[in-house]
Coordinates of C-alpha atoms and ligand atoms in Angstrom, one line a residue:
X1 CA 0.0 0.0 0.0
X2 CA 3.1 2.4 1.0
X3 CA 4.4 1.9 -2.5
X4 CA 0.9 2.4 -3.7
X5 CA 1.0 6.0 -2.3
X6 CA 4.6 6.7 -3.8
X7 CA 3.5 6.5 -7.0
X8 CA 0.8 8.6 -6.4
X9 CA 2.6 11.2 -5.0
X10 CA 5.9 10.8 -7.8
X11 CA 3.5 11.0 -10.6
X12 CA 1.4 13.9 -9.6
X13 CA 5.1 15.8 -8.8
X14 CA 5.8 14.9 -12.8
X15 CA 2.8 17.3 -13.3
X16 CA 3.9 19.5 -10.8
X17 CA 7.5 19.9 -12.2
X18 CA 5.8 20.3 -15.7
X19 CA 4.1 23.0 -14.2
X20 CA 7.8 24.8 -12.7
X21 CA 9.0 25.0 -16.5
X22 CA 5.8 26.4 -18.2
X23 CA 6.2 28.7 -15.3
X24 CA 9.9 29.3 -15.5
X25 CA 9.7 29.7 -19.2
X26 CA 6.7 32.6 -19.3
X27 CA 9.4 34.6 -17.1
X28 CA 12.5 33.6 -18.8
X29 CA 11.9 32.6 -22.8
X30 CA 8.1 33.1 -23.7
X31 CA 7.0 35.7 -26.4
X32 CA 4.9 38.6 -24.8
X33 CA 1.6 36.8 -26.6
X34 CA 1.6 34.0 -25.4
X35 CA 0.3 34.9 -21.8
X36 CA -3.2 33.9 -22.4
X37 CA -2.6 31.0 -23.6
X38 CA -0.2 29.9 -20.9
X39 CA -2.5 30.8 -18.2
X40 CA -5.0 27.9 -19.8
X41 CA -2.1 25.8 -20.1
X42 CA -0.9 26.2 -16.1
X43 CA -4.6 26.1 -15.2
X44 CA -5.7 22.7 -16.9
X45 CA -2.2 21.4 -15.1
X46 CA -3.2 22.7 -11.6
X47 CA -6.7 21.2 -11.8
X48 CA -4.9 17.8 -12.8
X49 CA -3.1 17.7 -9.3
X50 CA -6.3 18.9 -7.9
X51 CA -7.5 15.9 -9.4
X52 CA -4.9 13.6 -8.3
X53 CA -4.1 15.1 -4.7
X54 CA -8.4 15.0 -3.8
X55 CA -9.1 11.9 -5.5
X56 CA -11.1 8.9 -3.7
X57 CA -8.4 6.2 -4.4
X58 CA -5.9 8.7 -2.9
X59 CA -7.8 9.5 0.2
X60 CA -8.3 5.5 0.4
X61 CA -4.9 5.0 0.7
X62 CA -4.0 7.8 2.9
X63 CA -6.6 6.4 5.5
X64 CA -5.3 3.3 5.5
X65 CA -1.7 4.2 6.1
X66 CA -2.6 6.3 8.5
X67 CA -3.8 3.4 11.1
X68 CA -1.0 1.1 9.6
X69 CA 1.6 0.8 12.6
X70 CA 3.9 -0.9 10.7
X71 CA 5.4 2.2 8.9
X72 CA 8.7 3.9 10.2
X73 CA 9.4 7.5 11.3
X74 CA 10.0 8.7 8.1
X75 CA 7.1 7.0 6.4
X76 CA 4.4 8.1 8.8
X77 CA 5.8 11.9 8.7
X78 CA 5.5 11.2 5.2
X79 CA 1.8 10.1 5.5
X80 CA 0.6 13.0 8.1
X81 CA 2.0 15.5 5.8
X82 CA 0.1 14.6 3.0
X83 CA -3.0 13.5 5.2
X84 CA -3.1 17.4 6.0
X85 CA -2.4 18.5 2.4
X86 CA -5.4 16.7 0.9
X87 CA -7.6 18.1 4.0
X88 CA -6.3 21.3 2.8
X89 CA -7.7 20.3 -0.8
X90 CA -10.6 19.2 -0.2
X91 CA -11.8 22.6 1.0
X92 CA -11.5 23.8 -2.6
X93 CA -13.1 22.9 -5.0
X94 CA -12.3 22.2 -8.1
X95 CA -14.1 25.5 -9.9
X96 CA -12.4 26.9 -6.8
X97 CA -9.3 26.2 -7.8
X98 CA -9.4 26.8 -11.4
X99 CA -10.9 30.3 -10.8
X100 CA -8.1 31.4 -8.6
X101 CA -5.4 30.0 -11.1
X102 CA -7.0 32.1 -13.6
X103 CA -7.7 34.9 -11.4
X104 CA -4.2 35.2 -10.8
X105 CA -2.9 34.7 -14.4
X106 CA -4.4 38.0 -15.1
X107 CA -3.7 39.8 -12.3
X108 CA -0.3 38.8 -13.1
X109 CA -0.4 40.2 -16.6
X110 CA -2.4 43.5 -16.2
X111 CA 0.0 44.3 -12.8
X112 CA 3.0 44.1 -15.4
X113 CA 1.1 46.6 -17.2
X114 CA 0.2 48.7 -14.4
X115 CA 3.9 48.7 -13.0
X116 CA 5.2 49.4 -16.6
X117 CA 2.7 52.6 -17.2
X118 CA 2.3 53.6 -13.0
X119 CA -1.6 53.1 -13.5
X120 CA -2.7 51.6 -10.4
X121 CA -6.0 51.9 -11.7
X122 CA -5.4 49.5 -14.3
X123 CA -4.6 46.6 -12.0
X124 CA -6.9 48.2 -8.7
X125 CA -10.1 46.0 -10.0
X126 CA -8.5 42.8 -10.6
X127 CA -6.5 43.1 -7.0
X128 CA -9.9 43.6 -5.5
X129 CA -11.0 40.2 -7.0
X130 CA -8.1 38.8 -5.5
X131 CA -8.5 40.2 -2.1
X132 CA -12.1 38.5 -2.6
X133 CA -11.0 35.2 -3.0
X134 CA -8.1 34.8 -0.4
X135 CA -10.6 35.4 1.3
X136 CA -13.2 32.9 0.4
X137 CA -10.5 30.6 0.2
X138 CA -9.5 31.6 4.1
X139 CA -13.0 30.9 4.8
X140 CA -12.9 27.6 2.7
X141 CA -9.7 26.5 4.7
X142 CA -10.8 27.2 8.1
X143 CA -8.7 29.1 10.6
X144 CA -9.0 29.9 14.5
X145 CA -8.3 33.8 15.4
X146 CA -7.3 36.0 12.2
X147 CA -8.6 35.2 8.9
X148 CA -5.2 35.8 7.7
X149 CA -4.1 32.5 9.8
X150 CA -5.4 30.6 7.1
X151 CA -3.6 32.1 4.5
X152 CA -0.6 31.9 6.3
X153 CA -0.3 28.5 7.2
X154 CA 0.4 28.0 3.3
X155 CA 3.5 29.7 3.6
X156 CA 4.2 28.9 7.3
X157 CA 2.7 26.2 9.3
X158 CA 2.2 26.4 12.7
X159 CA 2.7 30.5 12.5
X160 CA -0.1 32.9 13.2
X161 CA -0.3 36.4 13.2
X162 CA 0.2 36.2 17.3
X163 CA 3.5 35.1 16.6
X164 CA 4.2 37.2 13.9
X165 CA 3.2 40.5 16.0
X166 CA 5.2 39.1 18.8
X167 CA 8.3 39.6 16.2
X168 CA 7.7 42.2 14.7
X169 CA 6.8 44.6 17.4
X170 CA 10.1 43.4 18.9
X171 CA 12.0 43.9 15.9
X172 CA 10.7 47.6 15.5
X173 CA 11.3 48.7 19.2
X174 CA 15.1 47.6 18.2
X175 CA 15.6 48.6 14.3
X176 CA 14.5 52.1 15.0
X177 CA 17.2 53.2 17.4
X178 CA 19.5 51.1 15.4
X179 CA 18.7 52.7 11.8
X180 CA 19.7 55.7 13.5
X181 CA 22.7 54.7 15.2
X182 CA 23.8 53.2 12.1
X183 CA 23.3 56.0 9.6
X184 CA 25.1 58.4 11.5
X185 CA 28.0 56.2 12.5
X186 CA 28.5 54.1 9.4
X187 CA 31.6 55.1 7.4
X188 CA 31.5 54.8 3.6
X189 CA 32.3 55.8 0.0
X190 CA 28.7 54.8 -1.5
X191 CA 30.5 56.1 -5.2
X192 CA 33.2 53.4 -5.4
X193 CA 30.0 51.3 -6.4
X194 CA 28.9 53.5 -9.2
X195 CA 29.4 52.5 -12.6
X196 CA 29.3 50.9 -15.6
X197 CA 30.1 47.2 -15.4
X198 CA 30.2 44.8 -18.2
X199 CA 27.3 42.7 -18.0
X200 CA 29.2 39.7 -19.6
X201 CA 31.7 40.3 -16.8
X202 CA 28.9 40.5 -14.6
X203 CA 27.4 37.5 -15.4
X204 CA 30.7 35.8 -15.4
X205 CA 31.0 36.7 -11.4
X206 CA 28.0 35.3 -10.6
X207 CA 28.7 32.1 -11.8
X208 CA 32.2 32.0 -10.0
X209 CA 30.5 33.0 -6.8
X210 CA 27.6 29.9 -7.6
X211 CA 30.5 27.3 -8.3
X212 CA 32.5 28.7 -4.8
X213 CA 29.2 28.2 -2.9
X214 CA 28.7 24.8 -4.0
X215 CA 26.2 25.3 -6.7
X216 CA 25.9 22.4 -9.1
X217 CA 25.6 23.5 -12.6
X218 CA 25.3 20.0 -13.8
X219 CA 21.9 20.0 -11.9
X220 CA 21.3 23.5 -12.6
X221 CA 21.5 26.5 -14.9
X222 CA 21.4 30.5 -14.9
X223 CA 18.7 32.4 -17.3
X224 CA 18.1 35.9 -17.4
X225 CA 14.7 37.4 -15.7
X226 CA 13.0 40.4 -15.0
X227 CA 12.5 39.3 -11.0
X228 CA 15.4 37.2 -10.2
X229 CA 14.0 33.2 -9.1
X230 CA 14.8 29.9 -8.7
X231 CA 12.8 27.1 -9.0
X232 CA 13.1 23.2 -8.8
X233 CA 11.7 20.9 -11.5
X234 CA 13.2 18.2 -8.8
X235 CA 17.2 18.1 -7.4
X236 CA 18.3 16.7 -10.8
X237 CA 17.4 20.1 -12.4
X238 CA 17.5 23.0 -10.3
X239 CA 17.6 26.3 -12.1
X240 CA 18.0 30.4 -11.4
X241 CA 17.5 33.5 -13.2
X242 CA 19.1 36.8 -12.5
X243 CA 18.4 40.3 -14.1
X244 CA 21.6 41.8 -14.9
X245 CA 21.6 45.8 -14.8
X246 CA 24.7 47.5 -16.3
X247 CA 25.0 50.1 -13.7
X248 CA 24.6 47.5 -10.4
X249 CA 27.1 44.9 -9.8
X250 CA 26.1 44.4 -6.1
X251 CA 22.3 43.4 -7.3
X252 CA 23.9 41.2 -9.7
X253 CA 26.0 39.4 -7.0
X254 CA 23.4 39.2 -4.3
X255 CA 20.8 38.3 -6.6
X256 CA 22.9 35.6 -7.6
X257 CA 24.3 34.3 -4.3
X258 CA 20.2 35.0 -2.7
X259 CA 18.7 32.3 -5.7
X260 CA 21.9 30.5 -5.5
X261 CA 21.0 29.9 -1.6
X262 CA 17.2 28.9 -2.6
X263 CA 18.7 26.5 -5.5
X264 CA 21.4 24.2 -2.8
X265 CA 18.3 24.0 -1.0
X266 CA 16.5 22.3 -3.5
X267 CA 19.3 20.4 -4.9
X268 CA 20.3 18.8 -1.6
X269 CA 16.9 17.3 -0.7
X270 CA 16.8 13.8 -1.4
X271 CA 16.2 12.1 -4.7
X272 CA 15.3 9.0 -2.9
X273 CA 12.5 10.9 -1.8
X274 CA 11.2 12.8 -4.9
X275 CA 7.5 14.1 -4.7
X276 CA 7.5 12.8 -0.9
X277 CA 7.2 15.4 1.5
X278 CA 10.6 13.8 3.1
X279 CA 12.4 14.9 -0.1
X280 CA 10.8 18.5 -0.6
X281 CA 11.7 21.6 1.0
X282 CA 10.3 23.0 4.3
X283 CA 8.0 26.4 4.9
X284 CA 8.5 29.3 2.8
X285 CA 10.6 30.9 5.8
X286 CA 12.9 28.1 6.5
X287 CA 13.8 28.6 2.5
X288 CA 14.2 31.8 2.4
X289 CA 16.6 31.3 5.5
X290 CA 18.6 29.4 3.0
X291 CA 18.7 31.9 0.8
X292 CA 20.0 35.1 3.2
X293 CA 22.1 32.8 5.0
X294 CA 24.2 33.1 1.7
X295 CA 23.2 36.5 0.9
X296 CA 23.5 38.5 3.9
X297 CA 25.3 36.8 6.6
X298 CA 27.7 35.2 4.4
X299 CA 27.9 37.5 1.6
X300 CA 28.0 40.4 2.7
X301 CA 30.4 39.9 5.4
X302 CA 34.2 40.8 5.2
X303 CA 35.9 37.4 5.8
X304 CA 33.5 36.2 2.5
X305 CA 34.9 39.5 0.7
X306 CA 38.5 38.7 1.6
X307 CA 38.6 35.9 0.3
X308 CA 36.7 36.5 -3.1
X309 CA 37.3 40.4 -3.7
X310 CA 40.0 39.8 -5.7
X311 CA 38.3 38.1 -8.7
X312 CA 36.0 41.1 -8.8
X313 CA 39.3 43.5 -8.9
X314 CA 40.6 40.9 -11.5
X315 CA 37.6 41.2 -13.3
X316 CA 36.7 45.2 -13.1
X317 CA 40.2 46.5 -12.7
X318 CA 40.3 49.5 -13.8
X319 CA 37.1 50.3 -11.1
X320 CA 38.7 48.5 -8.1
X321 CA 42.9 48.0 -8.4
X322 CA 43.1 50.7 -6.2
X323 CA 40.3 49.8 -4.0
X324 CA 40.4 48.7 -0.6
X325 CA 38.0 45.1 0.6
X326 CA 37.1 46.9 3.4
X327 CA 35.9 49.8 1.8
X328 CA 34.0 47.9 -0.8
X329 CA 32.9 46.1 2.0
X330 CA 31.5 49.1 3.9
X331 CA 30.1 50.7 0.7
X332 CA 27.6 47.7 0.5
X333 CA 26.2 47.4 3.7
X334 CA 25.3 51.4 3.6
X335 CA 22.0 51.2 5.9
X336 CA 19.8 54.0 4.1
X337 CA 16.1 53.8 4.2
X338 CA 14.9 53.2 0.6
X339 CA 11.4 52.9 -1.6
X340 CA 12.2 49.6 -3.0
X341 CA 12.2 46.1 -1.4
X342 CA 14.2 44.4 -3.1
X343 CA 17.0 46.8 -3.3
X344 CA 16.5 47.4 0.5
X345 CA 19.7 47.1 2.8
X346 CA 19.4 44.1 5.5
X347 CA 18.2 46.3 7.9
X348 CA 15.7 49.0 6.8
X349 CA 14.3 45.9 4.7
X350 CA 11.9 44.6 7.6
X351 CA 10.2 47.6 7.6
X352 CA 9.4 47.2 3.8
X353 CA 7.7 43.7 4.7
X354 CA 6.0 44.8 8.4
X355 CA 4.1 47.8 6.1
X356 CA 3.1 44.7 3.6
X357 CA 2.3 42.2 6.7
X358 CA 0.0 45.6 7.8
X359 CA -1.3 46.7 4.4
X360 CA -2.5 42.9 4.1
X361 CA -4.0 42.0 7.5
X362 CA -6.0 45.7 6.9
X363 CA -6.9 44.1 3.7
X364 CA -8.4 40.9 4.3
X365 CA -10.0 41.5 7.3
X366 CA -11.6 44.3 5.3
X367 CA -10.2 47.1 7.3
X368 CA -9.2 49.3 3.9
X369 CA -10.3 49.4 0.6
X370 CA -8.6 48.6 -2.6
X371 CA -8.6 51.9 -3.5
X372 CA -7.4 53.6 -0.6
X373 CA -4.1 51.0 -1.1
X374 CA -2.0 54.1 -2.5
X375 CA -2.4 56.2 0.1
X376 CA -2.4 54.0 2.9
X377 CA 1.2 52.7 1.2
X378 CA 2.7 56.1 1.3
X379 CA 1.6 56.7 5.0
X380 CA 3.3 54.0 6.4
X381 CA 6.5 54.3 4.3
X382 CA 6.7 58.2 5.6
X383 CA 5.5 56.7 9.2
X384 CA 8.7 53.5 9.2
X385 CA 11.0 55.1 7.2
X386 CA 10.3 59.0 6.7
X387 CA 10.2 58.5 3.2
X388 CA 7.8 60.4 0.6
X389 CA 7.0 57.7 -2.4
X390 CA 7.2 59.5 -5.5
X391 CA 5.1 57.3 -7.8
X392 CA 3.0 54.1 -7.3
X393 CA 5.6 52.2 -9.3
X394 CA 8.2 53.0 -7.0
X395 CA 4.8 52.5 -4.5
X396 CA 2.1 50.1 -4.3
X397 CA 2.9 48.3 -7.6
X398 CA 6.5 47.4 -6.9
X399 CA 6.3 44.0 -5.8
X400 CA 4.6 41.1 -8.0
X401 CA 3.4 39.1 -4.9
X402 CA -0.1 40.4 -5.2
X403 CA -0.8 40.0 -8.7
X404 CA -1.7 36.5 -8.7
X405 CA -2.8 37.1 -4.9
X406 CA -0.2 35.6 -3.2
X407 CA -1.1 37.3 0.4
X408 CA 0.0 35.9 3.4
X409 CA 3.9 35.1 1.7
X410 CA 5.6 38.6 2.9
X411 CA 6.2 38.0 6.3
X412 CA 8.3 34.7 5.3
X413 CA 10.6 37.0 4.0
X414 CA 11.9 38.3 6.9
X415 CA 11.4 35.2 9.2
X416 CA 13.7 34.4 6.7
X417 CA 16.4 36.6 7.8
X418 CA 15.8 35.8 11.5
X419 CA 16.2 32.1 11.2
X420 CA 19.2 33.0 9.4
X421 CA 21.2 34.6 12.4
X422 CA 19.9 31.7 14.3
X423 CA 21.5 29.1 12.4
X424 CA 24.7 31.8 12.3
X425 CA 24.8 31.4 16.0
X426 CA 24.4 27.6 15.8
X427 CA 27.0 27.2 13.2
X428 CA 29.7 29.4 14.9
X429 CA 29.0 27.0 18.2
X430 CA 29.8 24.1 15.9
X431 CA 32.9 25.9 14.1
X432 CA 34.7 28.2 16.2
X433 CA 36.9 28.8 13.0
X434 CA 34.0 29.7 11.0
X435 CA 34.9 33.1 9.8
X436 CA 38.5 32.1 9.4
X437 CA 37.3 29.6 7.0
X438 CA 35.2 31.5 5.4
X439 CA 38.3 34.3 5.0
X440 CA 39.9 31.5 3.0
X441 CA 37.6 31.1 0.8
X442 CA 36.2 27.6 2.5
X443 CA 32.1 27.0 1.8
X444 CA 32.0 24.0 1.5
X445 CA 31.5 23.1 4.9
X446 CA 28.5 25.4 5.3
X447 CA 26.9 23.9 2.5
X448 CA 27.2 20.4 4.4
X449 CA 26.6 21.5 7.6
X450 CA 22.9 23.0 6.1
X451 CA 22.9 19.5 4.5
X452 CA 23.2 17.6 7.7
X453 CA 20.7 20.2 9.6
X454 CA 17.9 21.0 7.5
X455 CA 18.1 20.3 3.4
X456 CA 18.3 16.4 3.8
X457 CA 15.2 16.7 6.6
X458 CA 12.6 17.7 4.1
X459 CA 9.0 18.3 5.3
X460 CA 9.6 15.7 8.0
X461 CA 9.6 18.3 11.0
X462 CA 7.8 21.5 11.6
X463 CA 10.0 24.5 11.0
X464 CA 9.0 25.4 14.6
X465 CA 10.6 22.3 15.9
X466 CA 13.6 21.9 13.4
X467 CA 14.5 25.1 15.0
X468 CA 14.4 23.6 18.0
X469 CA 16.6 20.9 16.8
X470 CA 19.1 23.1 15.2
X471 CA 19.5 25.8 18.0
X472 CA 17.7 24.9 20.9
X473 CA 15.3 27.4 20.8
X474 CA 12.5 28.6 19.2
X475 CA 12.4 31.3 16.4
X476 CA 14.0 34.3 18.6
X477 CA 14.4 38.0 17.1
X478 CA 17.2 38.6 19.3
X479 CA 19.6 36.3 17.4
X480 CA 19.0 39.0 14.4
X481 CA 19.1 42.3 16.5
X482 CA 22.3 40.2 18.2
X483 CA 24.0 39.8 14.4
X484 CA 22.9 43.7 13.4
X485 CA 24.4 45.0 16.5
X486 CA 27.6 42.8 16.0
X487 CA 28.2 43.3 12.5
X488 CA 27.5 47.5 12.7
X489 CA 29.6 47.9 16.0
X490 CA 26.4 49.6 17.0
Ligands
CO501 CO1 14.2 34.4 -1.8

């Protein structure tokens, strides 16, 4: 029967994975037409595993194993997980499901619209549809407390919006004073960044900084994107994209090392356990830890720059010969508060995501109105970071998340970062010659140590409790405040 529910699971991840590259390819390859037609294309494939994750031979099985005993640790974790995906299901219907796919499909293409002419207007209408159904879908799913809870469980189990305003409203007593603190004492040159670099040479960094890290480009490739990704059709074939800008070689190399983080993820999990939820990767936060683990505490440290500086001087001489690591160093971590996310500094960035987190709670429990998005947006970024947004491009339609009404995934982004510093602080306990190693130019050994810790664990734990297991703790703030304050001399 066990083997019975394998296939099950391995064939419907076939049309998952077929899914990944019709999605990877409308952002990387396909013509500008053929949107419509891809969005019928992703939606017939999502009701297939609709299909196959709800149907009654499925469920048969999964009752079954449910009371067998004699299935081990791994097996059962397997079978709970999937017990509590198809209870998920079979809350939506299949209409449901299709309509939100589709709903979605357009909101993604008229928000490109809106963004690319700063017509809010435009996508407004289709964003209130979306708000709509998250939130007959919350209602669908079931939750205790906020309706958000629902939504949020998608992205990370076990999490509410208790726990989430227990961190946040830590997070902002701290950052305040610190953003402060840090602007006025933080030396640096933020010129020695400016220029015009080769994008060939650009691109040609990247890829030396994926090999260092451990990145397997026999499993894996880089494309060019507008929003840099990466996605897994399964660890064989585990890709990233990158958007190269002529003007801005430190997006180009965190970009790179930030999907290159996501993408070990994914090609570490076990192929033994492929479409299982022992061989897929954890919440949305515990990936994303991956992924500024590498990014932030990693690279954009000085040991990591120490040790690799000099292929960027090799490669952009005539910009850096006479440029100092540490000043390069200090000229990207300038702490500056800033309109967009993603070019956000690791500090100032939190408040970007708790004005999102408090945008969409207002949203969906019908506190605001579509409409009054805008100005609502620019109230909170002069409130958090005394800034005056200058167009709703640079505003309310910056960020693609909402367009195909992804609500509820923000807020992984900076549990992200704070499960980062944890593992930091576990690591460190592990390897008291960590940065030293790192100053040599030594990943490896991170790359294992994440291995042994979390990418070979799949789904099997909670990320609550392989948090536990890693650092003996629950998620705590202060591990993040802890690595701020350290790294800033603040
Ligand atoms: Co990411």
């Amino acid at each position: 029967m066990y083997q019975k529910y394998v296939q099950h699971l391995q064939k419907t991840q076939d049309i998952q994975s077929a899914s990944s590259i019709l999605h990877w390819d409308m952002e990387t390859y396909m013509p500008s037409g053929g949107g419509e037609m891809r969005g019928r294309q992703l939606a017939t494939l999502s009701t297939l595993v609709h299909e196959k994750m709800t149907s009654p031979e499925f469920e048969r099985i999964l009752y079954t194993l449910r009371d067998d005993e004699t299935l081990g640790k791994i097996e059962k974790a397997n079978v709970l997980d999937s017990l509590r995906s198809l209870e998920r299901e079979k809350k939506l219907s299949e209409d449901f499901v299709e309509k939100l796919s589709l709903a979605g499909n357009r909101g993604f293409n008229l928000w490109q619209k809106a963004h690319k002419e700063n017509d809010f207007d435009l996508f407004a209408p289709q964003l209130e549809k979306l708000v709509d159904l998250n939130i007959e879908k919350a209602n669908r799913i079931g939750f205790e407390g906020n309706v958000y809870n629902a939504l949020l469980g998608n992205f990370e189990p076990n999490t509410t919006t208790d726990d989430l305003d227990h961190v946040f409203e830590g997070i902002k007593k701290e950052l305040v004073p610190l953003v402060k603190n840090i602007t006025e004492s933080w030396q640096a040159n933020a010129e020695i960044l400016k220029g015009d670099f080769d994008p060939k040479k650009q691109w040609e960094l990247g890829i030396y900084l994926l090999e260092k890290m451990g990145y397997d480009f026999n499993h894996g490739r880089m494309d060019h994107s507008l929003h840099p990704f990466s996605t897994s059709f399964g660890p064989e074939d585990c890709r990233i994209t990158t958007n190269v800008k002529g003007n801005d070689l430190i997006d180009t190399i965190s970009s790179c090392v930030h999907e290159g983080g996501h993408a070990l993820y994914e090609q570490g999990v076990d192929m033994k356990y492929y479409g299982l939820p022992a061989g897929k990767s954890n919440s949305y936060g515990i990936h994303e830890s991956m992924s500024r683990f590498y990014e932030n505490n990693i690279g954009r440290s000085l040991s990591y720059w120490k040790a690799f500086y000099p292929k960027v001087q090799e490669l952009f001489p005539e910009k850096f010969k006479n440029i100092a690591v540490e000043d390069f160093y200090k000229a990207m971590n300038i702490v500056k508060p800033s309109f967009i996310r993603t070019a956000a500094d690791e500090v100032t960035y939190h408040f970007h995501i708790i004005i999102r987190y408090e945008i969409e709670l207002a949203l969906l429990n019908k506190k605001v109105k579509v409409k009054e998005l805008p100005e609502l947006w620019n109230s909170l970024y002069k409130k958090y970071l005394g800034l005056d947004v200058p167009s709703n491009k640079m505003g309310v339609l910056q960020d693609v998340h909402w367009s195909d009404g992804s609500f509820g995934y923000f807020p992984t982004y900076s549990l992200g970062s704070f499960y980062a510093a944890q593992w930091e602080h576990s690591i460190k306990k592990e390897f008291s010659d960590f940065t030293d190693r790192v100053e040599r130019g030594e990943l490896r050994f991170i790359k294992e140590w994440l291995h042994k810790n979390i990418y070979m664990h799949g789904r099997i734990y909670f990320p609550d409790e392989m948090c536990v297991m890693i650092s003996g703790e629950k998620l705590n703030p202060k591990y993040f405040v802890d690595y701020i304050k350290g790294k800033f001399g603040v």
